Amino acid sequence: MKTRYLFPHRFKKLGWLILIPSLVLGLLLTNEVISFPWLDLNVFALYDPAMLGEKTATKEVFEIMENNLADEIISCLLIVSTLLVACSEVKEEDEYSAKLRLESLLWATYVNAGILIFCILFIYGLGFYQVMVYNLFTLMLLFLMRFHLVLYRASKMSGNEE
Amino acid sequence: MKNNVRNERVALKLTQEDLAKKIGVSRQTINAMETNRYIPSTVLALKVAQVLNKKIEELFMLEETD
């Protein structure tokens, strides 16, 4: 089935190749297990207000500032790779896989919203900032888990029925 | 919606894989259709009917409701 907005199947493998190391590196970086001091570079910032407890920035907009680029690079890799895995055709793309894809996306949206509401109600301060960082990626990760689980179940089920 | 796809496929001695290949879908799709986990689109239902040499209404029928 030709779908207008899906990448060809070969992009899925490339997505996994980028996603797995990026996910591991991202978790290690956010938990401060590793760091990349050689990625401290001058970057252009459109907007850079002072964070809580920081000295007031001399200039908040259109400034050149020093920043460690590790989190930016890993975040971009995570976004691109989850899109490649999630939005590439499965081996035999047809209307049933399209239905499973749509259902999984809805399921992920509901679960993600539920988790977010829970965190809004029960997590405060810096913890909530951390939640928001993780929340940048949870929707797509939940979708990927669910979609591949239902695809696996469907293939198992059809194997048993033969 | 219930269907006779499995009966007609078996009568023609086709495997799910054979039928899937003939209509250009995956085996999982045929399995889901036969076990009523998936109701196919009109186009797919017509393709199945064509391959199984049956009329669409002989293959797919609405279940009676109270």
Short mmCIF file of C-alpha atoms in Angstrom, two decimals:
data_model
loop_
_atom_site.label_atom_id
_atom_site.label_comp_id
_atom_site.label_asym_id
_atom_site.label_seq_id
_atom_site.Cartn_x
_atom_site.Cartn_y
_atom_site.Cartn_z
CA MET A 1 0.00 0.00 0.00
CA LYS A 2 1.44 3.36 -1.02
CA THR A 3 1.32 5.81 1.86
CA ARG A 4 2.15 9.43 1.26
CA TYR A 5 3.85 10.29 4.53
CA LEU A 6 5.93 7.20 5.34
CA PHE A 7 9.62 6.71 4.63
CA PRO A 8 10.73 3.59 2.71
CA HIS A 9 11.36 0.48 4.83
CA ARG A 10 15.17 0.78 4.60
CA PHE A 11 15.08 3.91 6.80
CA LYS A 12 13.79 1.86 9.75
CA LYS A 13 17.11 0.05 10.19
CA LEU A 14 19.03 3.35 10.01
CA GLY A 15 16.63 4.75 12.63
CA TRP A 16 17.31 1.87 15.04
CA LEU A 17 21.07 2.23 14.47
CA ILE A 18 20.90 5.86 15.61
CA LEU A 19 18.14 5.47 18.21
CA ILE A 20 19.68 2.81 20.47
CA PRO A 21 23.07 4.52 21.07
CA SER A 22 21.41 7.96 21.33
CA LEU A 23 18.97 6.66 23.93
CA VAL A 24 21.77 5.09 25.99
CA LEU A 25 23.95 8.21 25.70
CA GLY A 26 20.99 10.46 26.56
CA LEU A 27 20.17 8.50 29.72
CA LEU A 28 23.84 8.47 30.78
CA LEU A 29 24.17 12.20 30.10
CA THR A 30 21.00 13.24 31.98
CA ASN A 31 22.07 11.12 34.96
CA GLU A 32 25.56 12.70 34.80
CA VAL A 33 27.32 9.37 34.34
CA ILE A 34 29.21 10.73 31.32
CA SER A 35 30.03 14.19 30.03
CA PHE A 36 31.56 15.63 26.89
CA PRO A 37 33.62 18.68 27.98
CA TRP A 38 35.16 18.93 24.49
CA LEU A 39 31.72 19.94 23.23
CA ASP A 40 31.83 23.26 25.15
CA LEU A 41 31.49 25.72 22.30
CA ASN A 42 30.26 29.21 21.53
CA VAL A 43 26.74 29.09 20.12
CA PHE A 44 24.24 31.62 18.90
CA ALA A 45 21.19 31.94 21.15
CA LEU A 46 17.93 33.52 20.03
CA TYR A 47 16.74 33.68 23.64
CA ASP A 48 18.65 32.84 26.82
CA PRO A 49 17.04 34.07 30.03
CA ALA A 50 18.84 33.39 33.33
CA MET A 51 17.77 30.20 35.07
CA LEU A 52 16.80 30.12 38.76
CA GLY A 53 19.85 30.77 40.95
CA GLU A 54 21.96 31.96 38.01
CA LYS A 55 23.42 35.42 37.64
CA THR A 56 21.31 37.62 35.41
CA ALA A 57 22.48 37.32 31.85
CA THR A 58 23.89 40.53 30.45
CA LYS A 59 21.92 40.08 27.27
CA GLU A 60 18.96 37.73 26.87
CA VAL A 61 18.36 37.79 23.13
CA PHE A 62 20.53 37.35 20.04
CA GLU A 63 23.69 36.57 21.95
CA ILE A 64 26.74 34.40 21.54
CA MET A 65 27.11 32.20 24.60
CA GLU A 66 29.17 29.24 25.72
CA ASN A 67 27.24 26.01 25.94
CA ASN A 68 27.89 22.29 26.03
CA LEU A 69 26.37 20.92 22.82
CA ALA A 70 26.07 17.28 23.95
CA ASP A 71 22.41 17.48 24.98
CA GLU A 72 21.44 19.39 21.83
CA ILE A 73 23.14 16.83 19.57
CA ILE A 74 21.70 13.82 21.41
CA SER A 75 18.21 15.37 21.48
CA CYS A 76 18.26 16.01 17.73
CA LEU A 77 19.53 12.47 17.07
CA LEU A 78 16.76 11.06 19.29
CA ILE A 79 14.06 13.04 17.48
CA VAL A 80 15.32 12.15 14.00
CA SER A 81 15.86 8.48 14.86
CA THR A 82 12.46 7.99 16.54
CA LEU A 83 10.83 9.59 13.49
CA LEU A 84 12.76 7.28 11.16
CA VAL A 85 11.77 4.18 13.12
CA ALA A 86 8.17 5.25 13.69
CA CYS A 87 7.47 6.67 10.24
CA SER A 88 9.16 4.09 8.00
CA GLU A 89 7.08 1.45 6.29
CA VAL A 90 7.07 -2.01 7.84
CA LYS A 91 8.27 -4.83 5.58
CA GLU A 92 4.75 -5.54 4.31
CA GLU A 93 2.95 -2.24 4.67
CA ASP A 94 -0.79 -2.60 4.10
CA GLU A 95 -4.05 -1.26 5.51
CA TYR A 96 -3.91 -3.54 8.56
CA SER A 97 -0.46 -2.25 9.55
CA ALA A 98 -1.74 1.30 8.95
CA LYS A 99 -4.61 0.59 11.36
CA LEU A 100 -2.19 -0.81 13.98
CA ARG A 101 0.02 2.26 13.51
CA LEU A 102 -2.87 4.67 14.04
CA GLU A 103 -4.21 2.77 17.06
CA SER A 104 -0.73 2.68 18.61
CA LEU A 105 -0.33 6.42 18.10
CA LEU A 106 -3.67 7.06 19.82
CA TRP A 107 -2.78 4.70 22.66
CA ALA A 108 0.59 6.41 23.13
CA THR A 109 -1.08 9.83 23.14
CA TYR A 110 -3.53 8.79 25.87
CA VAL A 111 -0.88 7.08 28.01
CA ASN A 112 1.51 10.00 27.61
CA ALA A 113 -1.24 12.44 28.62
CA GLY A 114 -2.05 10.28 31.67
CA ILE A 115 1.59 10.19 32.76
CA LEU A 116 1.88 13.95 32.21
CA ILE A 117 -1.23 14.70 34.31
CA PHE A 118 0.14 12.47 37.07
CA CYS A 119 3.48 14.32 37.00
CA ILE A 120 1.78 17.75 36.94
CA LEU A 121 -0.15 16.82 40.08
CA PHE A 122 2.58 15.10 42.06
CA ILE A 123 6.02 16.34 40.91
CA TYR A 124 7.28 19.85 41.67
CA GLY A 125 10.35 22.07 41.37
CA LEU A 126 13.39 20.88 39.50
CA GLY A 127 11.85 17.40 39.30
CA PHE A 128 9.14 18.78 37.06
CA TYR A 129 11.75 20.33 34.78
CA GLN A 130 13.33 16.87 34.47
CA VAL A 131 9.89 15.40 33.69
CA MET A 132 9.46 17.94 30.89
CA VAL A 133 12.83 17.00 29.41
CA TYR A 134 11.90 13.30 29.37
CA ASN A 135 8.46 14.20 28.05
CA LEU A 136 10.05 15.55 24.87
CA PHE A 137 10.65 11.95 23.83
CA THR A 138 8.12 9.78 25.70
CA LEU A 139 5.27 10.07 23.19
CA MET A 140 7.32 8.64 20.33
CA LEU A 141 9.00 6.03 22.55
CA LEU A 142 5.63 4.83 23.88
CA PHE A 143 4.32 4.69 20.32
CA LEU A 144 7.34 2.66 19.17
CA MET A 145 7.00 0.17 22.03
CA ARG A 146 3.28 -0.33 21.49
CA PHE A 147 3.43 -0.50 17.68
CA HIS A 148 6.21 -3.07 17.59
CA LEU A 149 4.56 -5.09 20.34
CA VAL A 150 1.25 -5.34 18.44
CA LEU A 151 3.10 -6.14 15.19
CA TYR A 152 4.98 -8.91 17.00
CA ARG A 153 1.75 -10.24 18.55
CA ALA A 154 0.04 -10.20 15.14
CA SER A 155 2.87 -12.15 13.54
CA LYS A 156 2.86 -14.67 16.43
CA MET A 157 -0.90 -15.08 16.16
CA SER A 158 -0.85 -15.67 12.41
CA GLY A 159 1.99 -18.16 12.90
CA ASN A 160 -0.13 -20.18 15.33
CA GLU A 161 -3.17 -20.11 13.07
CA GLU A 162 -1.49 -21.58 9.99
CA MET B 1 -19.27 -8.31 10.52
CA LYS B 2 -18.54 -12.00 10.01
CA ASN B 3 -16.90 -13.61 7.03
CA ASN B 4 -16.31 -16.88 5.23
CA VAL B 5 -12.79 -16.07 4.08
CA ARG B 6 -11.20 -18.96 5.97
CA ASN B 7 -13.69 -21.55 4.68
CA GLU B 8 -13.37 -20.39 1.08
CA ARG B 9 -9.58 -20.18 1.28
CA VAL B 10 -9.34 -23.70 2.70
CA ALA B 11 -11.78 -24.95 0.05
CA LEU B 12 -9.43 -23.63 -2.64
CA LYS B 13 -6.47 -25.24 -0.80
CA LEU B 14 -4.73 -21.89 -0.37
CA THR B 15 -2.60 -21.03 2.64
CA GLN B 16 -2.88 -17.64 4.32
CA GLU B 17 0.49 -16.84 2.76
CA ASP B 18 -0.78 -17.73 -0.75
CA LEU B 19 -3.86 -15.56 -0.38
CA ALA B 20 -1.82 -12.72 1.10
CA LYS B 21 0.58 -12.81 -1.87
CA LYS B 22 -2.25 -12.85 -4.39
CA ILE B 23 -3.86 -9.73 -2.99
CA GLY B 24 -0.65 -7.94 -1.94
CA VAL B 25 -0.99 -7.82 1.82
CA SER B 26 0.78 -9.50 4.74
CA ARG B 27 -0.17 -12.89 6.19
CA GLN B 28 -1.00 -11.10 9.44
CA THR B 29 -3.68 -9.13 7.61
CA ILE B 30 -5.35 -12.29 6.30
CA ASN B 31 -5.17 -13.85 9.75
CA ALA B 32 -6.65 -10.77 11.43
CA MET B 33 -9.41 -10.68 8.80
CA GLU B 34 -10.27 -14.37 9.22
CA THR B 35 -10.37 -14.11 13.00
CA ASN B 36 -12.52 -10.96 12.85
CA ARG B 37 -9.88 -8.76 14.46
CA TYR B 38 -9.86 -6.63 11.33
CA ILE B 39 -12.63 -5.54 8.98
CA PRO B 40 -11.09 -4.86 5.56
CA SER B 41 -11.76 -1.81 3.42
CA THR B 42 -14.12 -2.20 0.47
CA VAL B 43 -11.19 -2.32 -1.96
CA LEU B 44 -9.45 -5.10 -0.03
CA ALA B 45 -12.71 -7.02 0.45
CA LEU B 46 -13.30 -6.84 -3.31
CA LYS B 47 -9.77 -8.12 -4.00
CA VAL B 48 -10.32 -11.06 -1.61
CA ALA B 49 -13.66 -11.84 -3.25
CA GLN B 50 -12.05 -11.74 -6.70
CA VAL B 51 -9.22 -14.10 -5.73
CA LEU B 52 -11.58 -16.51 -3.95
CA ASN B 53 -13.97 -16.29 -6.90
CA LYS B 54 -16.96 -15.35 -4.76
CA LYS B 55 -19.32 -12.42 -4.57
CA ILE B 56 -18.42 -9.95 -1.84
CA GLU B 57 -21.75 -10.55 -0.07
CA GLU B 58 -21.04 -14.28 0.01
CA LEU B 59 -17.79 -13.63 1.84
CA PHE B 60 -18.66 -10.76 4.17
CA MET B 61 -21.96 -10.35 5.98
CA LEU B 62 -23.34 -8.22 8.77
CA GLU B 63 -24.12 -10.05 11.98
CA GLU B 64 -27.75 -9.91 12.99
CA THR B 65 -28.42 -7.54 15.87
CA ASP B 66 -31.41 -7.43 18.21
#
